[in-house]
Coordinates of C-alpha atoms and ligand atoms in Angstrom, one line a residue:
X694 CA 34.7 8.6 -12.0
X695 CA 31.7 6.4 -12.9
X696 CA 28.8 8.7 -14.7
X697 CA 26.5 9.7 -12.8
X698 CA 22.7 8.2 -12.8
X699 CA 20.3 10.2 -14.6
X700 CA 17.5 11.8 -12.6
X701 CA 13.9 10.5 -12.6
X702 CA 10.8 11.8 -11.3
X703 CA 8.6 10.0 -8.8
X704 CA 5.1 10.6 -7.9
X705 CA 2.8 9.1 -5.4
X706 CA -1.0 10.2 -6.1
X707 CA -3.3 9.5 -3.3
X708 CA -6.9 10.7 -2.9
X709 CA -5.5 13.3 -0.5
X710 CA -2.1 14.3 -1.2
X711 CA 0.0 14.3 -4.0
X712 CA 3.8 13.9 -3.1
X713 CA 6.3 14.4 -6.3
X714 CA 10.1 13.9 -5.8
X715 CA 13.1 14.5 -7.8
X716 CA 15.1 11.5 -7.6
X717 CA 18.7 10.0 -8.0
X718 CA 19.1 6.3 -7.7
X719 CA 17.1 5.4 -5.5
X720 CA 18.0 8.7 -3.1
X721 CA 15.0 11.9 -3.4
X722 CA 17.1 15.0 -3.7
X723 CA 14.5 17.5 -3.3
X724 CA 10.3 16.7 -2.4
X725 CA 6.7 18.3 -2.0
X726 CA 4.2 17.5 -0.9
X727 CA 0.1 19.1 -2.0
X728 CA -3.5 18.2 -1.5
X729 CA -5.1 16.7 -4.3
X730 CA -8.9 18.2 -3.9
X731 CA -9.9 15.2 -5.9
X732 CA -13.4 16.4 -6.1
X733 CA -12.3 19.8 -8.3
X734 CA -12.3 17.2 -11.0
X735 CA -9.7 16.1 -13.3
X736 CA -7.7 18.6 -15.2
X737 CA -7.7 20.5 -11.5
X738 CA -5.4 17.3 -10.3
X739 CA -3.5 17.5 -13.4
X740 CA -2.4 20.8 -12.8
X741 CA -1.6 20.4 -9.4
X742 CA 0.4 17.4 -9.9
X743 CA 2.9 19.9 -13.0
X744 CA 3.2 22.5 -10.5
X745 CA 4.6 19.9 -8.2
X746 CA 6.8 18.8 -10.3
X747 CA 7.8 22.2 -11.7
X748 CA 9.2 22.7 -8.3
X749 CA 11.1 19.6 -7.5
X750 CA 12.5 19.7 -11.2
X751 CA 13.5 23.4 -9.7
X752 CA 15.9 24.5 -12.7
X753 CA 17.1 20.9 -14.0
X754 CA 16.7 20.9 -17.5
X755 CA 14.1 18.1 -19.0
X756 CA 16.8 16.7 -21.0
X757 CA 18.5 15.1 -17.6
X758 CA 15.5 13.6 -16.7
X759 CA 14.7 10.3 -17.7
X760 CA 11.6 10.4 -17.4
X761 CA 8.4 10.5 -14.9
X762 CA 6.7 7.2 -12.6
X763 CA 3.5 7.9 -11.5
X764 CA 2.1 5.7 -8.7
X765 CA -1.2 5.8 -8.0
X766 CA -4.4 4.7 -6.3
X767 CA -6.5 2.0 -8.0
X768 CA -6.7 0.0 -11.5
X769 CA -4.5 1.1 -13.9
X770 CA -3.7 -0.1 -17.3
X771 CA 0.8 0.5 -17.2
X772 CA 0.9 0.4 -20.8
X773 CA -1.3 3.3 -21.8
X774 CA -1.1 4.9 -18.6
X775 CA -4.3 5.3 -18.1
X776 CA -6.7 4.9 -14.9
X777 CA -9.1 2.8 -15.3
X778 CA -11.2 3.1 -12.4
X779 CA -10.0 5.1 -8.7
X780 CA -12.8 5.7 -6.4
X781 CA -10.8 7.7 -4.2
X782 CA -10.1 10.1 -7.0
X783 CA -13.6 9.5 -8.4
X784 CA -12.0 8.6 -11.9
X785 CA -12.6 6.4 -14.4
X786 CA -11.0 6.1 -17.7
X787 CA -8.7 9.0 -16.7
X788 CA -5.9 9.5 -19.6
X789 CA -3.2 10.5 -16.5
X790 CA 0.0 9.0 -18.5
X791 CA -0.8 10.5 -21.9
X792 CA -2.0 14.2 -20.4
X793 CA 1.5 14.3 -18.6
X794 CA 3.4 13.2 -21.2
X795 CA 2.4 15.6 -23.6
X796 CA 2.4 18.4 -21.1
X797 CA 6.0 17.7 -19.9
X798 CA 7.6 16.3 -23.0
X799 CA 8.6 13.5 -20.5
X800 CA 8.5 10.0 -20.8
X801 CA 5.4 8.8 -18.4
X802 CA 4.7 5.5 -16.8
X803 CA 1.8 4.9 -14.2
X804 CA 1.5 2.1 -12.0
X805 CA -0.4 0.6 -9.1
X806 CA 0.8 2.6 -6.0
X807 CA 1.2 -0.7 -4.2
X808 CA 3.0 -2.7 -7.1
X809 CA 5.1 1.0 -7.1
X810 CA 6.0 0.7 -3.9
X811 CA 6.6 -2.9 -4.7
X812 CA 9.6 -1.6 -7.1
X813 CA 10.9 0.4 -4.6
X814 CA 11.6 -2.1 -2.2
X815 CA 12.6 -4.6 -5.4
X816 CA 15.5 -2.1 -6.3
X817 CA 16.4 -0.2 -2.9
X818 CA 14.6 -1.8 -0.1
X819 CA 14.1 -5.2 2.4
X820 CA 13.3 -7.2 -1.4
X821 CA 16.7 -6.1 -3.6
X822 CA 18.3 -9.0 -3.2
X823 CA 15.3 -11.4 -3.8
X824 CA 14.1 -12.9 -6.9
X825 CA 10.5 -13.4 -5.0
X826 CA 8.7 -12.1 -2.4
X827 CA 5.3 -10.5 -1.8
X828 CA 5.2 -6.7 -0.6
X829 CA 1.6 -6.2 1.8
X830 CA 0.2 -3.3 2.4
X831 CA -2.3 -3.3 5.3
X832 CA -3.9 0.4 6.0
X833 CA -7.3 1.2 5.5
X834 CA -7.4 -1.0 2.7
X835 CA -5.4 -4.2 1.5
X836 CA -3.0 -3.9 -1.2
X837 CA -0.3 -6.1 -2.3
X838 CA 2.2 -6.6 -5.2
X839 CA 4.2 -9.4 -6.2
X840 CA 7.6 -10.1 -7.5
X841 CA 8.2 -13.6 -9.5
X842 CA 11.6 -14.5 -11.0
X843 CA 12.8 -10.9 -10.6
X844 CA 9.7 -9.5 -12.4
X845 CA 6.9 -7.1 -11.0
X846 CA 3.7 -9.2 -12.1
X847 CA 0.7 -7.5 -13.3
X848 CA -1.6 -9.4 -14.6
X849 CA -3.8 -10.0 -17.7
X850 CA -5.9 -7.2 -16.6
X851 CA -3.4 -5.1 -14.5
X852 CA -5.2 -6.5 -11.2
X853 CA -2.3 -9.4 -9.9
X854 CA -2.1 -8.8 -6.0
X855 CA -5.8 -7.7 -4.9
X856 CA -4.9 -9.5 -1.5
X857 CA -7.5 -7.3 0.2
X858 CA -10.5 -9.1 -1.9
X859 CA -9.6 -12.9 -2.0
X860 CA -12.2 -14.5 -0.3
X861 CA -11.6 -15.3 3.2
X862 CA -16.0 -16.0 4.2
X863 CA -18.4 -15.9 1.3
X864 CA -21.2 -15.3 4.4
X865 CA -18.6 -12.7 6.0
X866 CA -19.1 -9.0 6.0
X867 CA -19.7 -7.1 2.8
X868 CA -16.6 -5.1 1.4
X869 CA -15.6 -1.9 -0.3
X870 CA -15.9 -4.0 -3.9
X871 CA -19.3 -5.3 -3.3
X872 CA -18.5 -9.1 -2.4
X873 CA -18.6 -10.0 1.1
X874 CA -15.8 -11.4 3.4
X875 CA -13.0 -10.6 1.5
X876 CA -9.7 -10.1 3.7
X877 CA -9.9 -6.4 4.1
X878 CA -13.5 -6.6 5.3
X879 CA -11.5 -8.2 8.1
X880 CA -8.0 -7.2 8.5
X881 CA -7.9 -4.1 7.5
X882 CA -8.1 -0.7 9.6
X883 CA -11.7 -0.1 8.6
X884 CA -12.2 -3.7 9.2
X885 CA -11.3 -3.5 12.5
X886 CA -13.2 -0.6 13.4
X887 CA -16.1 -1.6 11.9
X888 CA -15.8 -4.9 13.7
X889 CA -15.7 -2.5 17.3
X890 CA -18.6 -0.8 16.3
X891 CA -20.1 -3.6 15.6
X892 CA -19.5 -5.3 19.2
X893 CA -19.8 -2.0 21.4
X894 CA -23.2 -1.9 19.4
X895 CA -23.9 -5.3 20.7
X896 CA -23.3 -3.6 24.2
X897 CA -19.9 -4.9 24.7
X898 CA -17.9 -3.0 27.5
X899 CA -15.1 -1.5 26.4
X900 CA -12.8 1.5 27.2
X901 CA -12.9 2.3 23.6
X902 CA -16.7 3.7 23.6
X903 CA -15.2 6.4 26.7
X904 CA -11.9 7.0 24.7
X905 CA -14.4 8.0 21.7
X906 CA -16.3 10.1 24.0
X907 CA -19.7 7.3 22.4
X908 CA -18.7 8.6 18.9
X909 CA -18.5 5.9 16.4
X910 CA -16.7 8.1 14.2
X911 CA -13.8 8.6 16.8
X912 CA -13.3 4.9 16.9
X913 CA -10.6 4.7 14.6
X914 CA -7.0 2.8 14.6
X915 CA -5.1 5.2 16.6
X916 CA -8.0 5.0 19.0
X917 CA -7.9 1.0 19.4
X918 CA -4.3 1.4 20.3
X919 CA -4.5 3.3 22.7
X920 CA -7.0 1.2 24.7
X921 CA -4.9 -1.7 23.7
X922 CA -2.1 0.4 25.3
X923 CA -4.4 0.1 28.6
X924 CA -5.5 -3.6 28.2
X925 CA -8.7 -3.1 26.6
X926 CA -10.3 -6.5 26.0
X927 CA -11.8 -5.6 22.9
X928 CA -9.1 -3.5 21.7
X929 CA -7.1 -6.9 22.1
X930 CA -9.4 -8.9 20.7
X931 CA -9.7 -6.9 17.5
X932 CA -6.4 -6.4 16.8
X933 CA -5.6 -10.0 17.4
X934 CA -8.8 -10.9 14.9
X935 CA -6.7 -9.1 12.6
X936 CA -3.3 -11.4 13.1
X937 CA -5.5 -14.3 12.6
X938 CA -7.0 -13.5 9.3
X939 CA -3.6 -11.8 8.1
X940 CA -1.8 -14.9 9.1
X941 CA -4.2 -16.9 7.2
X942 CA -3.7 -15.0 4.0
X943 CA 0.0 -14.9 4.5
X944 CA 0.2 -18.7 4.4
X945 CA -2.0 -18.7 1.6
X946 CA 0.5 -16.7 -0.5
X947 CA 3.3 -19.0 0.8
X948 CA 1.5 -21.7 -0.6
X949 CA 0.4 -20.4 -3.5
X950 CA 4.0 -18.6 -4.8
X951 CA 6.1 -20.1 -2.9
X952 CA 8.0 -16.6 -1.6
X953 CA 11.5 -16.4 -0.4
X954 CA 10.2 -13.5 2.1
X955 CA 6.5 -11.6 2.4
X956 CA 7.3 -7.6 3.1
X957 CA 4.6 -5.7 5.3
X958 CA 3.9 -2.2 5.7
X959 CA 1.5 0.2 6.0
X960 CA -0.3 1.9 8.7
X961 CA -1.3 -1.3 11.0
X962 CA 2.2 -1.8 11.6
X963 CA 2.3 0.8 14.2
X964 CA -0.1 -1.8 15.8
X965 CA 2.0 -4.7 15.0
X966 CA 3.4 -5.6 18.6
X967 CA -0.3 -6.8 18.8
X968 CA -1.0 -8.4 16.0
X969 CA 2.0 -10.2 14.8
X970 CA 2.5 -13.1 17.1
X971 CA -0.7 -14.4 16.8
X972 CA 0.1 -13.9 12.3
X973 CA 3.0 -15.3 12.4
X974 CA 1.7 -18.7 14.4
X975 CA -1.6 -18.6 12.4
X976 CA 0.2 -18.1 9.5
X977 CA 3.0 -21.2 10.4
X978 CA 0.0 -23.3 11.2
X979 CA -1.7 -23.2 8.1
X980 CA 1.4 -23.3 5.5
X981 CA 1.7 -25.9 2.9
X982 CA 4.9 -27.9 4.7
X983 CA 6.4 -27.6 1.8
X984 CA 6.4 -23.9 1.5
X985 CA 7.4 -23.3 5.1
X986 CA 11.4 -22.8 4.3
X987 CA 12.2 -23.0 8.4
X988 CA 12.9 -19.4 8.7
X989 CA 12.1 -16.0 9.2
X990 CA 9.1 -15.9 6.2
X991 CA 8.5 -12.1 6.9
X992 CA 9.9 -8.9 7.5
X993 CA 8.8 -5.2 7.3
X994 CA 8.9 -3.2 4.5
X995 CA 11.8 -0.8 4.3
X996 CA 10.5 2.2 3.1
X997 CA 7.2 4.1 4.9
X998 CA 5.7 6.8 3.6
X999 CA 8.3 7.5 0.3
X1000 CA 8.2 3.9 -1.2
X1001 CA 5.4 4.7 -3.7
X1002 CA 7.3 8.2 -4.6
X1003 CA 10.3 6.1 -5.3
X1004 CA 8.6 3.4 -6.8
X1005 CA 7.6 5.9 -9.7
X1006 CA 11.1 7.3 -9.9
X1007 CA 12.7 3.6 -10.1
X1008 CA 10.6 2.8 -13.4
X1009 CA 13.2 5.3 -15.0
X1010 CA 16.5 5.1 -13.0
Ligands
LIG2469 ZN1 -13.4 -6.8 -1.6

């Protein structure tokens, strides 16, 4: 019988929840899932993410493990582990790698939780057999990673793959960075509500304003669905501005690397029915001829909601 893989730990570390999985090639034998309370600070988050992984590690001894992949939410330098900036964890300079490491006696890496889930889809998902592809994430932000010649790229400065801020309208609305009109000013889920705001402000009739009993804050993704369930002529519209910008970007990346598939996931896709036809013909329109390979240039991510926990686990597997 072949030996068996070691075990790795994975961990996904939102601005919400913190979900920690013991895992086995590419399979998560035993998960939790806990809040993060970002705002208790630091060492509170710390804490919360060993007791997680006390219990998934649930008896194993340390020496099994090979070690511990930490995915999480924005810049993060992979060699000395450390976050460099997180808004939704209010962190800067956070030493996350190094604090677990010597906690746990473990080997630690942190990543990107896009370019995580990136790996996960690299060594178990829609993009194992492919020496180059692009994994998109479109939720309430943009985030993307890329694989070139087999490798995960990151960058001079850790940043390769901020899809959500390349430029699509230096006049266009202003972003979550501070520069205006990037793509996720537009294609995201915040920018789509914020574009329905925007036009019910205007006065524009809509079911959406009923469905949101006149609440701004109610008009959220799930929302604009649901009237585009009903034929909503915003809702529509919206969603569709969102195809046509994504579609846009999409053949920009074609151009640019030359993919042999982009992957998309992410919580728009449960509005993709919508938006994809008018992406992919925006997005076949605008390709560099050369690029367009005459075939099926995207495809959905494999893995939903565990593809950054098993990201982190497949730096060590
Ligand atoms: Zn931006």
């Amino acid at each position: 019988m072949a030996k068996q893989k070691k075990l790795s730990l994975g961990i996904d570390l939102g601005g919400t929840k913190i979900a920690a999985g013991l895992c086995r090639d590419g399979e998560i034998l035993k998960k939790v899932i806990f809040p993060t309370h970002a705002a208790a600070g630091f060492d509170s988050v710390i804490s919360v993410i060993l007791g997680a992984v006390e219990k998934v590690v649930d008896g194993h001894d340390h020496k099994d493990i090979a070690g511990l992949g930490i995915g999480s939410a924005g810049q993060i330098n992979p060699v000395t582990g450390e976050v460099i900036y997180a808004p939704n964890l209010k962190w800067q300079n956070a030493p996350l790698g190094s604090t677990l490491a010597k906690a746990l006696k473990l080997k630690v890496q942190v990543l990107n939780d896009v370019r995580a889930a990136t790996l996960a889809e690299h060594r178990y998902g829609n993009g194992r057999d492919l020496e180059n592809f692009a994994n998109i994430f479109v939720g309430t932000g943009i985030g993307s990673g890329f694989v070139l010649n087999g490798q995960l790229v990151h960058g001079s400065t850790n940043s390769a793959g901020e899809i959500g801020h390349i430029c699509m309208d230096p006049e266009g609305p202003v972003c979550g960075c501070g520069n205006k009109g990037c793509l996720e000013a537009y294609a995201s889920g915040t920018g789509m509500e914020n574009y329905v705001k925007a036009e019910l402000k205007k006065g524009r009739k809509s079911l959406i304003k009923e469905l949101a009993e006149s609440k701004f804050e109610n008009v959220r993704g799930p929302l604009i669905g649901k009237a585009a369930e009903q034929g909503d002529e915003l809702a529509l519209a919206a969603i569709d501005r969102v195809g046509e910008y994504l579609g846009l970007a999409l053949a920009n990346i074609h151009t640019l690397i030359n993919p042999e598939m982009i992957l998309l996931g992410g919580g728009m896709m449960a509005l993709k029915q919508y938006f994809m036809p008018t992406m992919l013909r925006t997005m076949k329109k605008h390709i560099l001829p050369v690029a367009d390979q005459g075939r099926e240039l995207v495809r959905e991510a494999r893995f939903e909601n565990d593809a950054v926990l098993l990201g982190g686990a497949a730096i060590f597997a």
